[in-house]
Short mmCIF file of C-alpha atoms in Angstrom, two decimals:
data_model
loop_
_atom_site.label_atom_id
_atom_site.label_comp_id
_atom_site.label_asym_id
_atom_site.label_seq_id
_atom_site.Cartn_x
_atom_site.Cartn_y
_atom_site.Cartn_z
CA MET A 644 -52.79 161.72 111.01
CA THR A 645 -54.14 161.68 107.24
CA ALA A 646 -52.88 165.66 106.21
CA PRO A 647 -56.86 167.16 104.69
CA ALA A 648 -57.31 167.88 101.41
CA ALA A 649 -56.18 171.59 99.77
CA ASP A 650 -59.27 173.12 98.40
CA ILE A 651 -59.58 173.56 95.37
CA GLY A 652 -60.97 176.02 94.78
CA GLN A 653 -59.06 178.72 96.11
CA HIS A 654 -56.68 178.19 92.35
CA PRO A 655 -58.54 178.98 89.08
CA PHE A 656 -56.82 176.48 87.64
CA ALA A 657 -56.39 172.45 87.84
CA ALA A 658 -54.45 170.41 86.58
CA VAL A 659 -55.87 167.76 84.08
CA LEU A 660 -54.64 164.87 82.80
CA CYS A 661 -53.81 164.70 79.27
CA GLY A 662 -50.68 162.55 78.66
CA LEU A 663 -50.22 158.69 79.35
CA GLY A 664 -47.00 156.20 78.97
CA THR A 665 -45.17 153.31 80.43
CA ALA A 666 -42.25 151.43 80.48
CA GLN A 667 -41.42 147.56 81.32
CA ALA A 668 -37.94 146.51 82.35
CA ASP A 669 -36.59 144.41 80.14
CA LEU A 670 -36.16 140.75 81.47
CA LEU A 671 -38.93 138.57 81.77
CA VAL A 672 -38.49 136.30 84.85
CA PRO A 673 -41.26 133.57 85.63
CA ASN A 674 -42.17 132.14 88.90
CA ALA A 675 -40.52 129.16 87.82
CA GLU A 676 -37.03 130.28 87.30
CA ILE A 677 -36.99 131.49 91.04
CA SER A 678 -38.99 128.99 92.52
CA GLU A 679 -37.28 126.66 93.64
CA ARG A 680 -34.03 128.43 95.07
CA LEU A 681 -37.20 129.24 97.45
CA GLY A 682 -37.40 126.59 97.39
CA VAL A 683 -41.44 126.73 96.94
CA THR A 684 -43.50 126.07 93.72
CA ASP A 685 -44.49 128.54 90.68
CA ASP A 686 -48.60 128.34 92.25
CA TRP A 687 -47.34 129.07 96.25
CA ILE A 688 -45.94 132.36 95.18
CA LEU A 689 -49.26 133.16 92.53
CA THR A 690 -51.49 132.23 94.99
CA ARG A 691 -49.99 134.01 97.71
CA THR A 692 -49.01 137.19 95.39
CA GLY A 693 -51.03 136.83 92.16
CA ILE A 694 -47.56 136.68 90.37
CA ALA A 695 -47.49 135.37 87.75
CA GLU A 696 -44.12 136.69 86.58
CA ARG A 697 -42.28 140.10 86.57
CA ARG A 698 -39.92 142.02 85.42
CA ARG A 699 -36.55 143.14 85.94
CA ALA A 700 -34.13 145.81 85.28
CA GLY A 701 -30.55 144.61 83.80
CA VAL A 702 -27.88 145.47 85.56
CA GLU A 703 -27.41 148.10 82.69
CA THR A 704 -30.27 149.32 82.73
CA THR A 705 -30.86 152.42 84.63
CA THR A 706 -33.14 154.73 87.03
CA ALA A 707 -32.55 157.30 84.90
CA ASP A 708 -32.79 154.83 81.53
CA LEU A 709 -36.06 153.48 82.01
CA ALA A 710 -38.00 157.27 83.31
CA VAL A 711 -37.30 158.26 79.95
CA ARG A 712 -38.92 155.92 77.89
CA ALA A 713 -41.58 156.33 79.81
CA ALA A 714 -41.26 160.05 79.62
CA ALA A 715 -40.87 159.75 76.74
CA ALA A 716 -44.56 157.85 75.51
CA ALA A 717 -46.03 160.41 78.37
CA LEU A 718 -45.09 163.11 76.19
CA LYS A 719 -46.24 161.52 73.00
CA SER A 720 -49.41 160.43 74.53
CA ALA A 721 -50.34 164.27 74.81
CA GLY A 722 -49.01 165.43 71.95
CA THR A 723 -46.09 167.70 73.80
CA ASP A 724 -42.16 167.55 73.67
CA THR A 725 -41.73 170.38 76.60
CA VAL A 726 -43.84 170.78 79.71
CA ASP A 727 -42.23 173.57 82.19
CA VAL A 728 -41.17 170.47 85.59
CA VAL A 729 -40.05 167.14 85.98
CA VAL A 730 -41.82 165.48 88.68
CA LEU A 731 -40.05 162.55 89.25
CA ALA A 732 -40.98 159.51 92.84
CA THR A 733 -38.09 156.97 92.91
CA ALA A 734 -37.13 155.02 96.19
CA THR A 735 -34.71 154.52 93.81
CA PRO A 736 -32.17 157.02 92.63
CA ASP A 737 -28.90 156.92 89.68
CA HIS A 738 -27.26 158.77 92.96
CA ARG A 739 -27.62 159.61 96.04
CA MET A 740 -26.43 162.38 94.64
CA PRO A 741 -27.46 164.71 92.24
CA GLY A 742 -31.03 163.42 92.02
CA THR A 743 -32.39 161.04 88.49
CA ALA A 744 -34.58 163.98 87.00
CA PRO A 745 -32.26 166.65 85.93
CA GLU A 746 -30.13 163.68 83.92
CA VAL A 747 -33.57 162.58 82.86
CA ALA A 748 -35.40 166.19 81.64
CA ALA A 749 -31.40 166.90 79.84
CA ARG A 750 -32.12 164.12 78.15
CA LEU A 751 -35.28 164.32 77.12
CA GLY A 752 -34.40 167.89 75.93
CA LEU A 753 -35.96 169.75 78.43
CA HIS A 754 -33.54 172.07 80.21
CA ASP A 755 -33.64 175.45 82.38
CA ILE A 756 -36.59 174.21 83.81
CA ALA A 757 -37.82 172.80 87.66
CA ALA A 758 -36.40 169.05 87.95
CA PHE A 759 -36.20 167.21 91.26
CA ASP A 760 -36.99 163.74 92.42
CA ILE A 761 -39.34 162.72 95.54
CA ALA A 762 -39.38 159.40 98.38
CA ALA A 763 -42.50 157.71 98.40
CA ALA A 764 -41.84 154.78 97.99
CA CYS A 765 -44.77 153.04 96.56
CA THR A 766 -47.10 155.84 97.45
CA GLY A 767 -45.23 158.25 95.11
CA LEU A 768 -47.81 158.31 92.76
CA PRO A 769 -50.30 160.48 94.72
CA TYR A 770 -47.29 162.51 96.00
CA ALA A 771 -45.66 163.23 92.75
CA LEU A 772 -48.87 164.29 91.53
CA GLN A 773 -50.11 166.89 94.59
CA VAL A 774 -46.92 168.77 93.95
CA ALA A 775 -47.34 168.85 90.07
CA LYS A 776 -51.21 169.74 90.80
CA GLY A 777 -49.81 173.11 92.79
CA PHE A 778 -47.20 174.16 90.09
CA VAL A 779 -50.17 173.74 86.97
CA ALA A 780 -53.41 174.81 89.84
CA ASP A 781 -51.21 178.37 91.21
CA GLY A 782 -49.86 179.43 87.12
CA ALA A 783 -46.39 178.06 87.83
CA ALA A 784 -46.54 175.84 85.20
CA GLN A 785 -48.93 175.58 81.68
CA ARG A 786 -47.72 171.83 81.88
CA ALA A 787 -45.97 168.97 84.33
CA LEU A 788 -44.64 165.87 83.82
CA VAL A 789 -44.79 163.15 86.72
CA ILE A 790 -42.34 160.33 86.48
CA THR A 791 -42.77 156.85 88.41
CA VAL A 792 -39.78 154.91 88.49
CA ASP A 793 -38.15 152.10 90.22
CA ARG A 794 -36.04 149.17 90.47
CA LEU A 795 -37.06 146.90 93.82
CA SER A 796 -35.74 143.61 92.36
CA HIS A 797 -32.12 144.58 92.52
CA LEU A 798 -32.76 145.99 96.62
CA THR A 799 -33.94 142.53 97.07
CA ASP A 800 -32.53 139.87 99.13
CA PRO A 801 -32.84 136.32 96.83
CA ASP A 802 -33.38 133.82 98.62
CA ASP A 803 -36.17 136.24 100.94
CA ARG A 804 -39.43 134.65 100.86
CA THR A 805 -41.11 137.30 102.06
CA THR A 806 -39.65 140.08 98.84
CA ALA A 807 -37.94 137.58 96.20
CA ALA A 808 -41.03 137.03 93.81
CA LEU A 809 -43.02 140.41 94.93
CA PHE A 810 -41.14 143.14 93.42
CA GLY A 811 -40.57 144.12 89.54
CA ASP A 812 -39.12 147.10 87.36
CA GLY A 813 -40.89 149.26 85.33
CA ALA A 814 -41.37 153.07 85.20
CA ALA A 815 -44.19 155.28 84.37
CA ALA A 816 -45.46 158.97 83.23
CA LEU A 817 -47.95 161.26 83.39
CA VAL A 818 -48.51 164.75 81.90
CA VAL A 819 -50.57 167.57 83.52
CA ARG A 820 -51.77 170.61 81.54
CA ARG A 821 -53.58 174.50 82.68
CA GLY A 822 -57.14 173.29 82.46
CA GLN A 823 -60.57 173.83 84.59
CA VAL A 824 -62.05 172.16 87.71
CA GLY A 825 -64.08 169.88 87.08
CA GLU A 826 -63.22 168.84 83.68
CA PRO A 827 -62.68 165.63 82.57
CA GLY A 828 -58.93 164.37 83.89
CA ALA A 829 -58.67 166.75 86.52
CA VAL A 830 -56.88 165.51 89.25
CA GLY A 831 -59.41 165.69 92.80
CA PRO A 832 -58.21 167.25 95.73
CA VAL A 833 -55.04 164.84 97.43
CA ILE A 834 -55.33 163.04 100.19
CA LEU A 835 -51.50 162.38 101.99
CA GLY A 836 -50.55 161.19 104.71
CA ALA A 837 -47.36 159.33 106.19
CA ASP A 838 -46.65 157.31 110.12
CA GLY A 839 -42.54 156.62 110.82
CA ARG A 840 -43.38 155.75 114.00
CA HIS A 841 -44.01 152.37 112.04
CA ALA A 842 -40.99 153.07 109.49
CA ASP A 843 -39.68 149.20 109.92
CA THR A 844 -42.18 147.90 109.42
CA LEU A 845 -40.71 147.94 105.07
CA VAL A 846 -36.91 149.52 105.27
CA VAL A 847 -33.56 148.64 102.89
CA PRO A 848 -31.04 150.06 105.04
CA HIS A 849 -27.29 151.07 103.56
CA GLY A 850 -26.29 148.76 102.41
CA GLN A 851 -28.11 146.30 102.91
CA PHE A 852 -31.42 143.79 101.31
CA MET A 853 -34.79 144.85 101.53
CA ARG A 854 -36.42 143.66 104.77
CA MET A 855 -40.36 143.29 105.69
CA ARG A 856 -42.63 142.20 108.24
CA GLY A 857 -45.28 140.71 106.15
CA ARG A 858 -48.38 140.56 108.30
CA GLU A 859 -47.96 144.17 109.83
CA VAL A 860 -48.20 145.67 106.02
CA PHE A 861 -50.72 143.54 105.12
CA HIS A 862 -52.38 145.59 108.15
CA HIS A 863 -51.10 148.97 107.79
CA ALA A 864 -51.55 148.70 103.60
CA VAL A 865 -55.90 147.69 103.83
CA THR A 866 -56.44 149.91 106.63
CA ARG A 867 -54.91 153.49 105.12
CA MET A 868 -55.75 152.43 101.47
CA SER A 869 -59.63 152.21 103.15
CA GLN A 870 -59.27 155.36 104.82
CA ALA A 871 -57.52 157.39 102.14
CA THR A 872 -60.43 156.34 99.71
CA GLU A 873 -63.58 157.73 101.63
CA GLN A 874 -61.77 160.53 102.80
CA ALA A 875 -60.82 161.50 99.09
CA ALA A 876 -64.26 160.72 97.56
CA ALA A 877 -65.32 162.60 100.89
CA ALA A 878 -63.36 164.98 99.18
CA ALA A 879 -64.53 165.37 96.03
CA GLY A 880 -67.54 165.10 96.90
CA TRP A 881 -68.50 161.39 95.60
CA SER A 882 -69.53 158.04 97.02
CA LEU A 883 -68.17 155.40 96.84
CA SER A 884 -71.01 154.05 95.28
CA ASP A 885 -70.50 156.57 92.16
CA VAL A 886 -66.46 154.82 92.09
CA ASP A 887 -66.34 153.60 89.14
CA ARG A 888 -63.14 152.20 89.37
CA LEU A 889 -61.18 152.04 91.30
CA VAL A 890 -56.95 151.75 92.06
CA PRO A 891 -55.56 150.59 94.48
CA HIS A 892 -51.39 150.06 94.84
CA GLN A 893 -50.00 146.33 93.19
CA ALA A 894 -48.78 145.54 96.26
CA ASN A 895 -49.86 141.66 96.49
CA SER A 896 -53.38 140.31 94.83
CA ARG A 897 -54.62 139.84 99.21
CA ILE A 898 -53.82 143.09 99.99
CA THR A 899 -55.89 144.50 96.82
CA ALA A 900 -59.19 141.64 97.35
CA ALA A 901 -59.08 143.22 100.58
CA VAL A 902 -59.26 146.65 100.86
CA GLY A 903 -62.22 145.77 98.04
CA ARG A 904 -64.11 143.97 100.39
CA ARG A 905 -63.44 146.70 103.03
CA LEU A 906 -64.86 149.25 101.56
CA HIS A 907 -68.38 147.22 99.62
CA LEU A 908 -66.40 146.99 96.35
CA ASP A 909 -66.96 144.15 93.75
CA GLY A 910 -63.87 142.63 91.88
CA GLY A 911 -64.84 144.28 88.65
CA ARG A 912 -64.42 147.27 89.55
CA VAL A 913 -61.59 147.17 91.31
CA LEU A 914 -58.59 147.54 89.41
CA GLU A 915 -55.72 144.43 89.13
CA ASN A 916 -52.98 143.68 86.24
CA ILE A 917 -50.10 142.66 89.03
CA ALA A 918 -49.94 138.76 87.36
CA HIS A 919 -47.49 140.12 84.57
CA LEU A 920 -45.16 142.78 86.16
CA GLY A 921 -45.37 142.49 90.19
CA ASN A 922 -45.61 145.05 92.61
CA THR A 923 -44.30 148.24 90.36
CA SER A 924 -43.69 149.78 93.22
CA ALA A 925 -44.98 153.82 92.72
CA SER A 926 -45.52 153.07 89.06
CA SER A 927 -48.07 150.54 89.87
CA ILE A 928 -51.12 151.98 89.39
CA LEU A 929 -50.27 154.21 86.10
CA PHE A 930 -49.19 150.25 84.75
CA ALA A 931 -52.63 149.51 85.93
CA LEU A 932 -55.24 152.02 84.33
CA ALA A 933 -52.86 151.67 81.18
CA HIS A 934 -53.19 148.60 81.10
CA ALA A 935 -57.90 148.90 81.53
CA ALA A 936 -57.61 151.59 79.79
CA CYS A 937 -56.02 149.87 76.15
CA ASN A 938 -58.49 146.55 77.21
CA GLY A 939 -61.76 148.59 77.92
CA SER A 940 -62.15 148.26 80.97
CA LEU A 941 -61.62 152.10 82.11
CA ARG A 942 -63.79 153.80 79.73
CA PRO A 943 -63.51 157.78 79.29
CA GLY A 944 -65.84 159.33 81.83
CA HIS A 945 -65.96 156.96 84.21
CA ARG A 946 -65.23 158.22 88.33
CA VAL A 947 -61.71 156.41 89.26
CA LEU A 948 -60.09 156.74 92.10
CA LEU A 949 -56.18 155.36 93.39
CA THR A 950 -54.61 154.66 96.52
CA ALA A 951 -52.07 153.88 97.44
CA PHE A 952 -48.93 152.92 100.59
CA GLY A 953 -45.30 152.10 101.32
CA ALA A 954 -42.85 152.97 102.91
CA GLY A 955 -42.44 154.85 105.64
CA LEU A 956 -45.33 154.73 106.21
CA THR A 957 -47.08 156.34 103.59
CA TRP A 958 -50.31 156.48 101.79
CA GLY A 959 -52.56 158.81 99.77
CA ALA A 960 -55.45 159.16 97.52
CA THR A 961 -57.61 160.93 95.26
CA THR A 962 -60.24 161.04 92.08
CA LEU A 963 -60.23 162.03 88.73
CA THR A 964 -62.76 161.92 85.93
CA TRP A 965 -61.57 159.58 83.02
CA PRO A 966 -60.35 161.76 80.40
CA ASN A 967 -60.07 160.72 76.81
CA VAL A 968 -56.83 160.24 76.76
CA PRO A 969 -54.21 157.86 74.65
CA CYS A 970 -51.78 155.66 76.62
CA VAL A 971 -47.89 155.03 74.33
CA ALA A 972 -46.45 151.99 75.56
CA ASP A 973 -42.81 150.98 75.37
CA ARG A 974 -42.63 147.75 75.42
CA PRO A 975 -40.17 145.73 75.28
CA ASP A 976 -38.43 144.18 72.29
CA PRO A 977 -39.90 140.37 72.48
CA SER A 978 -36.85 138.38 71.98
CA GLN A 979 -35.14 139.70 74.43
CA ARG A 980 -34.07 136.88 76.65
CA ARG A 981 -35.44 135.74 79.83
CA GLU A 982 -33.01 136.29 82.90
CA ALA A 983 -31.42 133.66 84.54
CA ALA A 984 -32.17 133.17 88.15
CA ARG A 985 -30.22 135.30 90.40
#
């Protein structure tokens, strides 16, 4: 069952988006570098996933490395170098223990504050947002830093057609500050849910590559993201006709299109940027937001609905009115070599 939305009226404060940053992984991997190994054509991958290329982290790049880059960009966007809590969502921590967040906080010069990881796979953003929102809304923090980061390409079998072409690596981050309910950037009610009965649909067993039953994932992703979208809109007092931009988790272009059709939202209102990044897991929504804000398709005042789905199975959604916030992107050196096919 989907968890009921919290009553935002019970707290005097809201969590307001005030900074956004992204960090792409260094190595560019176009379809041509993996298609032959998979026994398919470049167009076969593009048609089925919407992905033309993806970025991957090199073997020496850690999850913390990517997280620090994205977090530094978000702090710069917010015009601050201090926060009171760091919430890091990842399915690929650098160690089983300790968590990645304390190291990231220390490398950012954020000492003696709460810093911890959340594991909700591709649904990491709404789960982390709800936690950060709680810190800010109840007065425990003035600002919170939310980081999403994954290196899922390192958990995929390079010979598996189902997963090898899907995933890219990267990190994104946002800063929320204490503010007023209803102001631009204020995070609305967050809908969260999970159903462990279907956990084996998408799983990475210890010491093994990812296993995914694609058709089942497609069905659950479309159903759960659509339901969560409707519930988040209702909790915010919106109808779907009020939504200017729907930003779903960028799982693949077919899922994105199916969610748009199910919700009767035309393509112009559904944001997608999977073509050049691949599925970046928990970071994909923030990458899509950043891309749209930079190219002008997302503007201050737009009513935005975010929805995600991931392993667990987990899902979530929330709303906000887009604020006038700059996005700072930490991009790789354009001269960086392309990775040879694994």
